[in-house]
């Protein structure tokens, strides 16, 4: 019999079906420089809490990854975000998602306000959530969150004023990141994108044999004589010149 303590804990947030990918991420996808990549993913969790999620990506020259929020779309029941690959090289991207506790608090608070209920106890719950985030933040962001939680706890303030603070978009943005890093779920491994020059996606190749470009009968061509053909070849619409292996003549 397996003891409950021996059963591995399942993740609260599950990330699946990330697109685009090739063979489950075993191979990198390919794009030309300047392309926009639309990333989609299925994310779900236990319970009734809302979810917050980011597309995290890293260019070849980036020392630290960048991130952009994923947005849920109801019709396909998937999350989406985009990135523009603007430099040549190997890019990486992955998904991070976590329970959105403060977003859930605001959604439930709005329902109670609409129903005309006494929301003073809920405002204290919201202040407790903000305290967790303030402890995880630093600098100006931490200071502004602490100012907000003090107002939510202040019973001397009118309830309308405390609600105004709770529903500000600025506050929601400040506490969007998870207060507890242990709650963050990540896609199993980074997906890769090989970003190449525009010419790598389509081009017209011309195979040139330099020795066949002689200007006099019986005299083989040279690189110099072959170079005189380049304007002609370009005028025909070719943009890549291919030279076969060239061996010395004994």
PDB file of C-alpha atoms in Angstrom:
ATOM      1  CA  UNK A   1       0.000   0.000   0.000  1.00  0.00           C
ATOM      2  CA  UNK A   2       1.307   3.454  -0.943  1.00  0.00           C
ATOM      3  CA  UNK A   3       1.182   6.064   1.784  1.00  0.00           C
ATOM      4  CA  UNK A   4      -0.393   9.402   0.955  1.00  0.00           C
ATOM      5  CA  UNK A   5       2.880  11.153   1.804  1.00  0.00           C
ATOM      6  CA  UNK A   6       4.589   9.137  -0.955  1.00  0.00           C
ATOM      7  CA  UNK A   7       2.192  10.230  -3.709  1.00  0.00           C
ATOM      8  CA  UNK A   8       3.770  13.047  -5.744  1.00  0.00           C
ATOM      9  CA  UNK A   9       1.880  16.331  -5.580  1.00  0.00           C
ATOM     10  CA  UNK A  10       0.207  17.196  -8.867  1.00  0.00           C
ATOM     11  CA  UNK A  11       0.753  20.688 -10.271  1.00  0.00           C
ATOM     12  CA  UNK A  12      -2.045  23.160  -9.637  1.00  0.00           C
ATOM     13  CA  UNK A  13      -1.618  24.713 -13.072  1.00  0.00           C
ATOM     14  CA  UNK A  14      -1.222  22.523 -16.162  1.00  0.00           C
ATOM     15  CA  UNK A  15       0.338  23.756 -19.426  1.00  0.00           C
ATOM     16  CA  UNK A  16      -0.296  21.739 -22.601  1.00  0.00           C
ATOM     17  CA  UNK A  17      -0.492  21.914 -26.402  1.00  0.00           C
ATOM     18  CA  UNK A  18       1.954  24.755 -26.987  1.00  0.00           C
ATOM     19  CA  UNK A  19       2.056  25.915 -30.610  1.00  0.00           C
ATOM     20  CA  UNK A  20       4.022  26.399 -32.777  1.00  0.00           C
ATOM     21  CA  UNK A  21       6.365  23.503 -32.131  1.00  0.00           C
ATOM     22  CA  UNK A  22       7.994  20.695 -34.070  1.00  0.00           C
ATOM     23  CA  UNK A  23       7.832  17.108 -32.789  1.00  0.00           C
ATOM     24  CA  UNK A  24       7.004  18.197 -29.249  1.00  0.00           C
ATOM     25  CA  UNK A  25       9.885  20.679 -29.196  1.00  0.00           C
ATOM     26  CA  UNK A  26      12.500  18.103 -30.177  1.00  0.00           C
ATOM     27  CA  UNK A  27      13.482  20.233 -33.165  1.00  0.00           C
ATOM     28  CA  UNK A  28      13.458  24.038 -33.543  1.00  0.00           C
ATOM     29  CA  UNK A  29      10.946  25.707 -35.805  1.00  0.00           C
ATOM     30  CA  UNK A  30      12.323  28.091 -38.449  1.00  0.00           C
ATOM     31  CA  UNK A  31      11.384  31.678 -39.265  1.00  0.00           C
ATOM     32  CA  UNK A  32      12.901  34.528 -41.220  1.00  0.00           C
ATOM     33  CA  UNK A  33      14.052  37.665 -39.446  1.00  0.00           C
ATOM     34  CA  UNK A  34      11.227  40.130 -38.816  1.00  0.00           C
ATOM     35  CA  UNK A  35       8.554  37.408 -38.581  1.00  0.00           C
ATOM     36  CA  UNK A  36       5.728  37.574 -36.046  1.00  0.00           C
ATOM     37  CA  UNK A  37       5.152  34.332 -34.144  1.00  0.00           C
ATOM     38  CA  UNK A  38       1.695  33.745 -32.658  1.00  0.00           C
ATOM     39  CA  UNK A  39       2.030  31.387 -29.691  1.00  0.00           C
ATOM     40  CA  UNK A  40      -0.993  29.468 -28.430  1.00  0.00           C
ATOM     41  CA  UNK A  41      -1.332  27.203 -25.395  1.00  0.00           C
ATOM     42  CA  UNK A  42      -3.924  25.323 -23.339  1.00  0.00           C
ATOM     43  CA  UNK A  43      -3.739  26.184 -19.620  1.00  0.00           C
ATOM     44  CA  UNK A  44      -6.030  24.892 -16.885  1.00  0.00           C
ATOM     45  CA  UNK A  45      -6.021  24.329 -13.132  1.00  0.00           C
ATOM     46  CA  UNK A  46      -7.971  22.949 -10.205  1.00  0.00           C
ATOM     47  CA  UNK A  47     -10.387  25.086  -8.216  1.00  0.00           C
ATOM     48  CA  UNK A  48     -12.058  28.352  -9.178  1.00  0.00           C
ATOM     49  CA  UNK A  49      -9.135  30.772  -9.093  1.00  0.00           C
ATOM     50  CA  UNK A  50      -8.350  32.696 -12.242  1.00  0.00           C
ATOM     51  CA  UNK A  51      -5.085  32.088 -14.094  1.00  0.00           C
ATOM     52  CA  UNK A  52      -2.343  34.508 -15.107  1.00  0.00           C
ATOM     53  CA  UNK A  53       0.258  33.498 -17.673  1.00  0.00           C
ATOM     54  CA  UNK A  54       3.213  34.899 -19.614  1.00  0.00           C
ATOM     55  CA  UNK A  55       5.002  34.060 -22.811  1.00  0.00           C
ATOM     56  CA  UNK A  56       8.692  34.218 -21.864  1.00  0.00           C
ATOM     57  CA  UNK A  57      11.267  34.488 -24.639  1.00  0.00           C
ATOM     58  CA  UNK A  58      14.952  35.127 -25.130  1.00  0.00           C
ATOM     59  CA  UNK A  59      16.816  36.409 -28.179  1.00  0.00           C
ATOM     60  CA  UNK A  60      20.384  35.194 -28.872  1.00  0.00           C
ATOM     61  CA  UNK A  61      21.882  38.392 -27.460  1.00  0.00           C
ATOM     62  CA  UNK A  62      19.582  38.648 -24.422  1.00  0.00           C
ATOM     63  CA  UNK A  63      21.207  38.131 -21.030  1.00  0.00           C
ATOM     64  CA  UNK A  64      17.808  38.067 -19.344  1.00  0.00           C
ATOM     65  CA  UNK A  65      14.542  36.736 -20.830  1.00  0.00           C
ATOM     66  CA  UNK A  66      11.721  39.065 -21.808  1.00  0.00           C
ATOM     67  CA  UNK A  67       8.036  38.395 -21.221  1.00  0.00           C
ATOM     68  CA  UNK A  68       4.617  39.405 -22.477  1.00  0.00           C
ATOM     69  CA  UNK A  69       1.221  38.500 -20.969  1.00  0.00           C
ATOM     70  CA  UNK A  70      -0.812  35.695 -22.503  1.00  0.00           C
ATOM     71  CA  UNK A  71      -4.451  36.587 -23.166  1.00  0.00           C
ATOM     72  CA  UNK A  72      -7.274  34.055 -22.905  1.00  0.00           C
ATOM     73  CA  UNK A  73      -9.596  33.704 -25.924  1.00  0.00           C
ATOM     74  CA  UNK A  74     -12.908  32.095 -25.201  1.00  0.00           C
ATOM     75  CA  UNK A  75     -13.808  30.632 -28.616  1.00  0.00           C
ATOM     76  CA  UNK A  76     -10.726  28.417 -29.089  1.00  0.00           C
ATOM     77  CA  UNK A  77     -10.413  28.024 -25.278  1.00  0.00           C
ATOM     78  CA  UNK A  78      -6.717  28.820 -25.518  1.00  0.00           C
ATOM     79  CA  UNK A  79      -4.247  31.468 -24.419  1.00  0.00           C
ATOM     80  CA  UNK A  80      -2.379  33.546 -26.979  1.00  0.00           C
ATOM     81  CA  UNK A  81       0.530  35.989 -27.217  1.00  0.00           C
ATOM     82  CA  UNK A  82       2.898  37.044 -29.962  1.00  0.00           C
ATOM     83  CA  UNK A  83       6.547  37.914 -30.364  1.00  0.00           C
ATOM     84  CA  UNK A  84       8.557  39.406 -33.205  1.00  0.00           C
ATOM     85  CA  UNK A  85      11.902  37.763 -33.947  1.00  0.00           C
ATOM     86  CA  UNK A  86      13.977  40.722 -35.097  1.00  0.00           C
ATOM     87  CA  UNK A  87      17.505  39.315 -35.000  1.00  0.00           C
ATOM     88  CA  UNK A  88      19.164  36.340 -36.681  1.00  0.00           C
ATOM     89  CA  UNK A  89      20.080  33.408 -34.452  1.00  0.00           C
ATOM     90  CA  UNK A  90      18.579  30.850 -32.094  1.00  0.00           C
ATOM     91  CA  UNK A  91      15.653  32.118 -30.012  1.00  0.00           C
ATOM     92  CA  UNK A  92      13.981  30.311 -27.106  1.00  0.00           C
ATOM     93  CA  UNK A  93      10.495  30.630 -25.675  1.00  0.00           C
ATOM     94  CA  UNK A  94       8.447  28.967 -22.956  1.00  0.00           C
ATOM     95  CA  UNK A  95       5.251  29.441 -20.939  1.00  0.00           C
ATOM     96  CA  UNK A  96       4.847  30.371 -17.280  1.00  0.00           C
ATOM     97  CA  UNK A  97       1.451  30.315 -15.521  1.00  0.00           C
ATOM     98  CA  UNK A  98       0.199  30.666 -11.941  1.00  0.00           C
ATOM     99  CA  UNK A  99      -3.021  31.130  -9.935  1.00  0.00           C
ATOM    100  CA  UNK A 100      -4.129  34.767 -10.097  1.00  0.00           C
ATOM    101  CA  UNK A 101      -5.207  35.244  -6.482  1.00  0.00           C
ATOM    102  CA  UNK A 102      -5.692  38.999  -6.551  1.00  0.00           C
ATOM    103  CA  UNK A 103      -7.466  38.900  -9.906  1.00  0.00           C
ATOM    104  CA  UNK A 104      -9.808  36.278  -8.441  1.00  0.00           C
ATOM    105  CA  UNK A 105     -10.383  38.454  -5.378  1.00  0.00           C
ATOM    106  CA  UNK A 106     -11.359  41.406  -7.575  1.00  0.00           C
ATOM    107  CA  UNK A 107     -13.739  39.334  -9.692  1.00  0.00           C
ATOM    108  CA  UNK A 108     -15.497  37.953  -6.607  1.00  0.00           C
ATOM    109  CA  UNK A 109     -15.555  41.385  -4.977  1.00  0.00           C
ATOM    110  CA  UNK A 110     -17.267  42.877  -8.049  1.00  0.00           C
ATOM    111  CA  UNK A 111     -19.998  40.229  -7.846  1.00  0.00           C
ATOM    112  CA  UNK A 112     -20.647  41.019  -4.178  1.00  0.00           C
ATOM    113  CA  UNK A 113     -20.739  44.751  -4.873  1.00  0.00           C
ATOM    114  CA  UNK A 114     -23.243  44.189  -7.703  1.00  0.00           C
ATOM    115  CA  UNK A 115     -25.370  42.105  -5.325  1.00  0.00           C
ATOM    116  CA  UNK A 116     -25.408  44.910  -2.741  1.00  0.00           C
ATOM    117  CA  UNK A 117     -23.606  42.888  -0.067  1.00  0.00           C
ATOM    118  CA  UNK A 118     -21.448  44.204   2.770  1.00  0.00           C
ATOM    119  CA  UNK A 119     -17.926  43.820   1.386  1.00  0.00           C
ATOM    120  CA  UNK A 120     -15.883  45.107   4.344  1.00  0.00           C
ATOM    121  CA  UNK A 121     -14.695  41.591   5.317  1.00  0.00           C
ATOM    122  CA  UNK A 122     -13.628  40.966   1.705  1.00  0.00           C
ATOM    123  CA  UNK A 123     -11.605  44.178   1.670  1.00  0.00           C
ATOM    124  CA  UNK A 124      -9.612  42.858   4.613  1.00  0.00           C
ATOM    125  CA  UNK A 125      -8.971  39.645   2.663  1.00  0.00           C
ATOM    126  CA  UNK A 126      -7.759  41.721  -0.244  1.00  0.00           C
ATOM    127  CA  UNK A 127      -5.395  43.622   2.050  1.00  0.00           C
ATOM    128  CA  UNK A 128      -3.933  40.313   3.247  1.00  0.00           C
ATOM    129  CA  UNK A 129      -3.285  39.305  -0.379  1.00  0.00           C
ATOM    130  CA  UNK A 130      -1.612  42.633  -1.065  1.00  0.00           C
ATOM    131  CA  UNK A 131       0.632  42.142   1.957  1.00  0.00           C
ATOM    132  CA  UNK A 132       1.918  38.883   0.476  1.00  0.00           C
ATOM    133  CA  UNK A 133       2.728  40.668  -2.772  1.00  0.00           C
ATOM    134  CA  UNK A 134       4.323  43.639  -1.003  1.00  0.00           C
ATOM    135  CA  UNK A 135       6.667  41.251   0.807  1.00  0.00           C
ATOM    136  CA  UNK A 136       7.717  39.750  -2.540  1.00  0.00           C
ATOM    137  CA  UNK A 137       8.195  43.102  -4.298  1.00  0.00           C
ATOM    138  CA  UNK A 138      10.966  45.662  -3.929  1.00  0.00           C
ATOM    139  CA  UNK A 139      11.425  49.399  -4.160  1.00  0.00           C
ATOM    140  CA  UNK A 140       8.712  51.682  -5.479  1.00  0.00           C
ATOM    141  CA  UNK A 141       6.373  48.828  -6.414  1.00  0.00           C
ATOM    142  CA  UNK A 142       6.419  47.463  -2.852  1.00  0.00           C
ATOM    143  CA  UNK A 143       5.806  50.938  -1.424  1.00  0.00           C
ATOM    144  CA  UNK A 144       2.769  51.561  -3.643  1.00  0.00           C
ATOM    145  CA  UNK A 145       1.253  48.179  -2.857  1.00  0.00           C
ATOM    146  CA  UNK A 146       1.687  48.814   0.880  1.00  0.00           C
ATOM    147  CA  UNK A 147      -0.051  52.161   0.506  1.00  0.00           C
ATOM    148  CA  UNK A 148      -2.976  50.387  -1.152  1.00  0.00           C
ATOM    149  CA  UNK A 149      -3.277  47.671   1.486  1.00  0.00           C
ATOM    150  CA  UNK A 150      -3.278  50.286   4.270  1.00  0.00           C
ATOM    151  CA  UNK A 151      -6.259  51.962   2.612  1.00  0.00           C
ATOM    152  CA  UNK A 152      -8.095  48.661   2.178  1.00  0.00           C
ATOM    153  CA  UNK A 153      -7.695  48.006   5.915  1.00  0.00           C
ATOM    154  CA  UNK A 154      -8.641  51.504   7.009  1.00  0.00           C
ATOM    155  CA  UNK A 155     -12.141  51.194   8.501  1.00  0.00           C
ATOM    156  CA  UNK A 156     -12.275  55.000   8.849  1.00  0.00           C
ATOM    157  CA  UNK A 157     -12.255  55.412   5.056  1.00  0.00           C
ATOM    158  CA  UNK A 158     -15.579  55.253   3.182  1.00  0.00           C
ATOM    159  CA  UNK A 159     -16.159  51.855   1.597  1.00  0.00           C
ATOM    160  CA  UNK A 160     -16.433  53.486  -1.831  1.00  0.00           C
ATOM    161  CA  UNK A 161     -12.924  54.921  -1.478  1.00  0.00           C
ATOM    162  CA  UNK A 162     -11.528  51.551  -0.421  1.00  0.00           C
ATOM    163  CA  UNK A 163     -13.252  49.922  -3.402  1.00  0.00           C
ATOM    164  CA  UNK A 164     -11.814  52.512  -5.756  1.00  0.00           C
ATOM    165  CA  UNK A 165      -8.319  51.542  -4.594  1.00  0.00           C
ATOM    166  CA  UNK A 166      -9.040  47.816  -4.940  1.00  0.00           C
ATOM    167  CA  UNK A 167     -10.261  48.188  -8.529  1.00  0.00           C
ATOM    168  CA  UNK A 168      -7.502  50.401  -9.946  1.00  0.00           C
ATOM    169  CA  UNK A 169      -5.810  48.999 -13.041  1.00  0.00           C
ATOM    170  CA  UNK A 170      -2.434  50.211 -11.732  1.00  0.00           C
ATOM    171  CA  UNK A 171      -2.719  48.061  -8.609  1.00  0.00           C
ATOM    172  CA  UNK A 172      -3.681  44.993 -10.621  1.00  0.00           C
ATOM    173  CA  UNK A 173      -0.601  45.438 -12.806  1.00  0.00           C
ATOM    174  CA  UNK A 174       1.674  45.836  -9.776  1.00  0.00           C
ATOM    175  CA  UNK A 175       0.560  42.520  -8.266  1.00  0.00           C
ATOM    176  CA  UNK A 176       0.145  40.549 -11.486  1.00  0.00           C
ATOM    177  CA  UNK A 177       3.295  38.505 -10.879  1.00  0.00           C
ATOM    178  CA  UNK A 178       3.029  35.596  -8.412  1.00  0.00           C
ATOM    179  CA  UNK A 179       3.734  36.366  -4.781  1.00  0.00           C
ATOM    180  CA  UNK A 180       5.030  32.819  -4.259  1.00  0.00           C
ATOM    181  CA  UNK A 181       7.449  31.503  -6.960  1.00  0.00           C
ATOM    182  CA  UNK A 182       6.539  27.936  -5.954  1.00  0.00           C
ATOM    183  CA  UNK A 183       3.111  28.428  -7.548  1.00  0.00           C
ATOM    184  CA  UNK A 184       4.565  29.059 -10.999  1.00  0.00           C
ATOM    185  CA  UNK A 185       4.173  26.255 -13.541  1.00  0.00           C
ATOM    186  CA  UNK A 186       6.447  26.176 -16.600  1.00  0.00           C
ATOM    187  CA  UNK A 187       6.241  24.357 -19.892  1.00  0.00           C
ATOM    188  CA  UNK A 188       8.523  21.290 -19.711  1.00  0.00           C
ATOM    189  CA  UNK A 189      11.413  22.700 -21.766  1.00  0.00           C
ATOM    190  CA  UNK A 190      12.106  25.812 -23.841  1.00  0.00           C
ATOM    191  CA  UNK A 191      11.024  25.662 -27.460  1.00  0.00           C
ATOM    192  CA  UNK A 192      13.544  26.921 -30.001  1.00  0.00           C
ATOM    193  CA  UNK A 193      13.281  29.068 -33.132  1.00  0.00           C
ATOM    194  CA  UNK A 194      16.038  29.268 -35.722  1.00  0.00           C
ATOM    195  CA  UNK A 195      15.775  32.754 -37.199  1.00  0.00           C
ATOM    196  CA  UNK A 196      17.549  33.249 -40.515  1.00  0.00           C
ATOM    197  CA  UNK A 197      17.985  36.001 -43.081  1.00  0.00           C
ATOM    198  CA  UNK A 198      15.159  36.734 -45.479  1.00  0.00           C
ATOM    199  CA  UNK A 199      17.134  35.144 -48.314  1.00  0.00           C
ATOM    200  CA  UNK A 200      17.042  31.793 -46.513  1.00  0.00           C
ATOM    201  CA  UNK A 201      13.271  31.470 -46.949  1.00  0.00           C
ATOM    202  CA  UNK A 202      13.192  31.932 -50.726  1.00  0.00           C
ATOM    203  CA  UNK A 203      15.726  32.735 -53.452  1.00  0.00           C
ATOM    204  CA  UNK A 204      16.660  32.048 -57.056  1.00  0.00           C
ATOM    205  CA  UNK A 205      19.988  30.262 -57.426  1.00  0.00           C
ATOM    206  CA  UNK A 206      22.261  30.367 -60.465  1.00  0.00           C
ATOM    207  CA  UNK A 207      24.959  27.725 -60.839  1.00  0.00           C
ATOM    208  CA  UNK A 208      28.018  29.255 -62.461  1.00  0.00           C
ATOM    209  CA  UNK A 209      31.018  27.343 -63.820  1.00  0.00           C
ATOM    210  CA  UNK A 210      33.892  29.871 -63.887  1.00  0.00           C
ATOM    211  CA  UNK A 211      36.030  27.805 -66.289  1.00  0.00           C
ATOM    212  CA  UNK A 212      33.212  27.932 -68.845  1.00  0.00           C
ATOM    213  CA  UNK A 213      33.264  31.727 -68.884  1.00  0.00           C
ATOM    214  CA  UNK A 214      36.327  32.127 -71.093  1.00  0.00           C
ATOM    215  CA  UNK A 215      36.419  35.049 -73.524  1.00  0.00           C
ATOM    216  CA  UNK A 216      38.657  33.431 -76.143  1.00  0.00           C
ATOM    217  CA  UNK A 217      38.328  30.025 -77.907  1.00  0.00           C
ATOM    218  CA  UNK A 218      40.437  27.360 -76.250  1.00  0.00           C
ATOM    219  CA  UNK A 219      41.134  29.442 -73.152  1.00  0.00           C
ATOM    220  CA  UNK A 220      39.262  28.538 -69.986  1.00  0.00           C
ATOM    221  CA  UNK A 221      37.600  31.218 -67.896  1.00  0.00           C
ATOM    222  CA  UNK A 222      38.802  32.638 -64.613  1.00  0.00           C
ATOM    223  CA  UNK A 223      37.114  34.210 -61.609  1.00  0.00           C
ATOM    224  CA  UNK A 224      37.836  37.615 -63.174  1.00  0.00           C
ATOM    225  CA  UNK A 225      36.140  36.733 -66.461  1.00  0.00           C
ATOM    226  CA  UNK A 226      33.234  35.062 -64.636  1.00  0.00           C
ATOM    227  CA  UNK A 227      32.719  38.220 -62.565  1.00  0.00           C
ATOM    228  CA  UNK A 228      31.849  40.114 -65.755  1.00  0.00           C
ATOM    229  CA  UNK A 229      28.739  37.918 -66.058  1.00  0.00           C
ATOM    230  CA  UNK A 230      27.334  38.977 -62.671  1.00  0.00           C
ATOM    231  CA  UNK A 231      25.263  41.971 -63.889  1.00  0.00           C
ATOM    232  CA  UNK A 232      23.714  39.730 -66.565  1.00  0.00           C
ATOM    233  CA  UNK A 233      22.816  37.049 -64.040  1.00  0.00           C
ATOM    234  CA  UNK A 234      21.348  39.584 -61.594  1.00  0.00           C
ATOM    235  CA  UNK A 235      19.249  41.130 -64.382  1.00  0.00           C
ATOM    236  CA  UNK A 236      17.605  37.718 -64.930  1.00  0.00           C
ATOM    237  CA  UNK A 237      16.291  37.775 -61.330  1.00  0.00           C
ATOM    238  CA  UNK A 238      18.841  35.515 -59.634  1.00  0.00           C
ATOM    239  CA  UNK A 239      19.951  36.564 -56.165  1.00  0.00           C
ATOM    240  CA  UNK A 240      22.217  33.658 -55.112  1.00  0.00           C
ATOM    241  CA  UNK A 241      25.267  32.517 -57.011  1.00  0.00           C
ATOM    242  CA  UNK A 242      26.356  28.907 -56.583  1.00  0.00           C
ATOM    243  CA  UNK A 243      29.867  27.785 -57.576  1.00  0.00           C
ATOM    244  CA  UNK A 244      30.582  24.045 -57.902  1.00  0.00           C
ATOM    245  CA  UNK A 245      33.833  22.601 -56.501  1.00  0.00           C
ATOM    246  CA  UNK A 246      36.773  23.941 -58.496  1.00  0.00           C
ATOM    247  CA  UNK A 247      39.833  21.762 -58.971  1.00  0.00           C
ATOM    248  CA  UNK A 248      43.231  22.793 -60.358  1.00  0.00           C
ATOM    249  CA  UNK A 249      44.089  21.733 -63.895  1.00  0.00           C
ATOM    250  CA  UNK A 250      47.305  19.731 -64.160  1.00  0.00           C
TER     251      UNK A 250
END
